[in-house]
mmCIF file of C-alpha atoms in Angstrom:
data_model
loop_
_atom_site.group_PDB
_atom_site.id
_atom_site.type_symbol
_atom_site.label_atom_id
_atom_site.label_comp_id
_atom_site.label_asym_id
_atom_site.label_seq_id
_atom_site.Cartn_x
_atom_site.Cartn_y
_atom_site.Cartn_z
ATOM 1 C CA UNK A 1 23.953 13.325 -50.082
ATOM 2 C CA UNK A 2 22.495 16.633 -49.105
ATOM 3 C CA UNK A 3 24.176 18.868 -46.595
ATOM 4 C CA UNK A 4 21.360 18.314 -44.077
ATOM 5 C CA UNK A 5 21.708 14.547 -44.336
ATOM 6 C CA UNK A 6 25.466 14.692 -43.889
ATOM 7 C CA UNK A 7 25.088 16.995 -40.881
ATOM 8 C CA UNK A 8 22.495 14.652 -39.374
ATOM 9 C CA UNK A 9 24.766 11.631 -39.792
ATOM 10 C CA UNK A 10 27.656 13.438 -38.099
ATOM 11 C CA UNK A 11 25.396 14.624 -35.276
ATOM 12 C CA UNK A 12 24.114 11.111 -34.600
ATOM 13 C CA UNK A 13 27.661 9.734 -34.719
ATOM 14 C CA UNK A 14 28.917 12.408 -32.339
ATOM 15 C CA UNK A 15 26.110 11.819 -29.861
ATOM 16 C CA UNK A 16 26.693 8.093 -30.004
ATOM 17 C CA UNK A 17 30.388 8.508 -29.282
ATOM 18 C CA UNK A 18 29.691 10.641 -26.230
ATOM 19 C CA UNK A 19 27.050 8.339 -24.733
ATOM 20 C CA UNK A 20 28.276 6.499 -21.648
ATOM 21 C CA UNK A 21 29.038 2.853 -22.222
ATOM 22 C CA UNK A 22 27.496 0.727 -19.495
ATOM 23 C CA UNK A 23 28.402 -2.841 -18.791
ATOM 24 C CA UNK A 24 25.662 -5.441 -19.025
ATOM 25 C CA UNK A 25 24.607 -6.631 -15.618
ATOM 26 C CA UNK A 26 23.981 -10.085 -14.193
ATOM 27 C CA UNK A 27 21.055 -10.672 -11.827
ATOM 28 C CA UNK A 28 22.864 -13.589 -10.198
ATOM 29 C CA UNK A 29 26.058 -11.613 -9.622
ATOM 30 C CA UNK A 30 23.996 -8.650 -8.449
ATOM 31 C CA UNK A 31 22.259 -10.749 -5.816
ATOM 32 C CA UNK A 32 25.590 -11.718 -4.292
ATOM 33 C CA UNK A 33 26.897 -8.146 -4.474
ATOM 34 C CA UNK A 34 23.740 -6.661 -2.944
ATOM 35 C CA UNK A 35 24.192 -8.220 0.502
ATOM 36 C CA UNK A 36 25.606 -4.973 1.902
ATOM 37 C CA UNK A 37 22.604 -3.118 0.475
ATOM 38 C CA UNK A 38 20.180 -5.417 2.311
ATOM 39 C CA UNK A 39 20.833 -3.784 5.679
ATOM 40 C CA UNK A 40 18.968 -0.654 4.566
ATOM 41 C CA UNK A 41 17.186 -1.477 1.315
ATOM 42 C CA UNK A 42 16.006 -4.986 2.228
ATOM 43 C CA UNK A 43 17.174 -8.408 1.062
ATOM 44 C CA UNK A 44 15.098 -8.208 -2.115
ATOM 45 C CA UNK A 45 15.199 -4.423 -2.404
ATOM 46 C CA UNK A 46 12.027 -3.875 -0.368
ATOM 47 C CA UNK A 47 12.977 -1.560 2.462
ATOM 48 C CA UNK A 48 11.046 -1.922 5.701
ATOM 49 C CA UNK A 49 12.099 1.551 6.829
ATOM 50 C CA UNK A 50 10.637 4.576 5.019
ATOM 51 C CA UNK A 51 13.916 6.426 5.678
ATOM 52 C CA UNK A 52 15.601 4.268 3.015
ATOM 53 C CA UNK A 53 14.129 3.827 -0.436
ATOM 54 C CA UNK A 54 12.943 0.508 -1.768
ATOM 55 C CA UNK A 55 14.925 -0.436 -4.865
ATOM 56 C CA UNK A 56 12.852 -3.439 -5.944
ATOM 57 C CA UNK A 57 11.555 -2.917 -9.476
ATOM 58 C CA UNK A 58 13.506 0.326 -9.922
ATOM 59 C CA UNK A 59 14.853 1.075 -13.382
ATOM 60 C CA UNK A 60 18.334 -0.463 -13.677
ATOM 61 C CA UNK A 61 19.805 2.489 -15.575
ATOM 62 C CA UNK A 62 18.589 4.833 -12.844
ATOM 63 C CA UNK A 63 20.082 2.723 -10.024
ATOM 64 C CA UNK A 64 23.370 2.382 -11.885
ATOM 65 C CA UNK A 65 23.542 6.129 -12.476
ATOM 66 C CA UNK A 66 22.777 6.960 -8.840
ATOM 67 C CA UNK A 67 25.465 4.582 -7.581
ATOM 68 C CA UNK A 68 27.988 6.176 -9.939
ATOM 69 C CA UNK A 69 26.960 9.638 -8.717
ATOM 70 C CA UNK A 70 27.487 8.605 -5.087
ATOM 71 C CA UNK A 71 30.933 7.268 -5.962
ATOM 72 C CA UNK A 72 31.881 10.406 -7.911
ATOM 73 C CA UNK A 73 30.618 12.542 -5.001
ATOM 74 C CA UNK A 74 28.195 14.294 -7.340
ATOM 75 C CA UNK A 75 25.481 13.071 -5.006
ATOM 76 C CA UNK A 76 26.635 13.458 -1.432
ATOM 77 C CA UNK A 77 25.543 10.829 1.064
ATOM 78 C CA UNK A 78 27.867 9.886 3.883
ATOM 79 C CA UNK A 79 26.197 6.495 4.323
ATOM 80 C CA UNK A 80 26.327 5.484 0.654
ATOM 81 C CA UNK A 81 29.817 6.711 -0.235
ATOM 82 C CA UNK A 82 31.796 4.198 1.864
ATOM 83 C CA UNK A 83 29.675 1.404 0.393
ATOM 84 C CA UNK A 84 30.127 2.357 -3.265
ATOM 85 C CA UNK A 85 33.624 3.873 -3.287
ATOM 86 C CA UNK A 86 35.328 0.569 -4.127
ATOM 87 C CA UNK A 87 32.623 -0.765 -6.452
ATOM 88 C CA UNK A 88 33.312 -1.056 -10.175
ATOM 89 C CA UNK A 89 31.017 -0.136 -13.065
ATOM 90 C CA UNK A 90 30.359 -3.876 -13.435
ATOM 91 C CA UNK A 91 29.340 -4.069 -9.777
ATOM 92 C CA UNK A 92 26.942 -1.166 -10.336
ATOM 93 C CA UNK A 93 25.438 -2.884 -13.388
ATOM 94 C CA UNK A 94 25.022 -6.193 -11.567
ATOM 95 C CA UNK A 95 23.383 -4.666 -8.495
ATOM 96 C CA UNK A 96 21.155 -2.475 -10.658
ATOM 97 C CA UNK A 97 19.742 -5.347 -12.735
ATOM 98 C CA UNK A 98 19.274 -7.443 -9.593
ATOM 99 C CA UNK A 99 17.096 -4.784 -7.982
ATOM 100 C CA UNK A 100 15.260 -4.110 -11.245
ATOM 101 C CA UNK A 101 14.335 -7.803 -11.408
ATOM 102 C CA UNK A 102 12.772 -7.781 -7.919
ATOM 103 C CA UNK A 103 9.065 -7.227 -7.252
ATOM 104 C CA UNK A 104 8.051 -4.274 -5.078
ATOM 105 C CA UNK A 105 5.859 -5.306 -2.144
ATOM 106 C CA UNK A 106 4.901 -2.346 -0.067
ATOM 107 C CA UNK A 107 5.672 1.278 0.618
ATOM 108 C CA UNK A 108 4.733 2.115 -2.967
ATOM 109 C CA UNK A 109 3.414 5.597 -3.593
ATOM 110 C CA UNK A 110 -0.257 6.147 -2.888
ATOM 111 C CA UNK A 111 -1.938 6.114 -6.335
ATOM 112 C CA UNK A 112 -3.893 9.261 -5.492
ATOM 113 C CA UNK A 113 -0.605 11.172 -5.183
ATOM 114 C CA UNK A 114 1.015 9.995 -8.379
ATOM 115 C CA UNK A 115 -2.233 10.271 -10.353
ATOM 116 C CA UNK A 116 -2.596 13.863 -9.185
ATOM 117 C CA UNK A 117 1.022 14.500 -10.193
ATOM 118 C CA UNK A 118 0.456 12.883 -13.580
ATOM 119 C CA UNK A 119 -2.595 15.062 -14.190
ATOM 120 C CA UNK A 120 -0.679 18.174 -13.160
ATOM 121 C CA UNK A 121 2.225 17.212 -15.444
ATOM 122 C CA UNK A 122 -0.013 16.555 -18.442
ATOM 123 C CA UNK A 123 -2.553 19.354 -18.016
ATOM 124 C CA UNK A 124 -1.120 21.938 -15.664
ATOM 125 C CA UNK A 125 -3.286 23.928 -13.255
ATOM 126 C CA UNK A 126 -4.416 27.346 -14.484
ATOM 127 C CA UNK A 127 -5.666 28.326 -11.003
ATOM 128 C CA UNK A 128 -2.110 27.977 -9.661
ATOM 129 C CA UNK A 129 -0.468 29.317 -12.830
ATOM 130 C CA UNK A 130 1.212 25.956 -13.521
#
């Protein structure tokens, strides 16, 4: 083996060892565990109040990470902390896959806004020095 190949193998191994291990979630278990969430985020993750985000269809890894951040107090929210402080990583995984499996039905972003953002991200805007 060449030195570059050996270094690459060690780098990949090191990165793999440091990656967080997440438990696999269960939609059925997540549904039961999400009852507390329903008060703000809706029974199926579709919030009826724009103050609270809809979680239906949200990426499970993202939801799981946000819940863990609330619990670790890396993301401060005095409403969320008491709800998540006693939840386990398995609870986070279950709730996350439950919401990911739901279908959003309203309060989605106006396509004109996200399309404009996508264009700005991909092409920039010379007039605004972006």
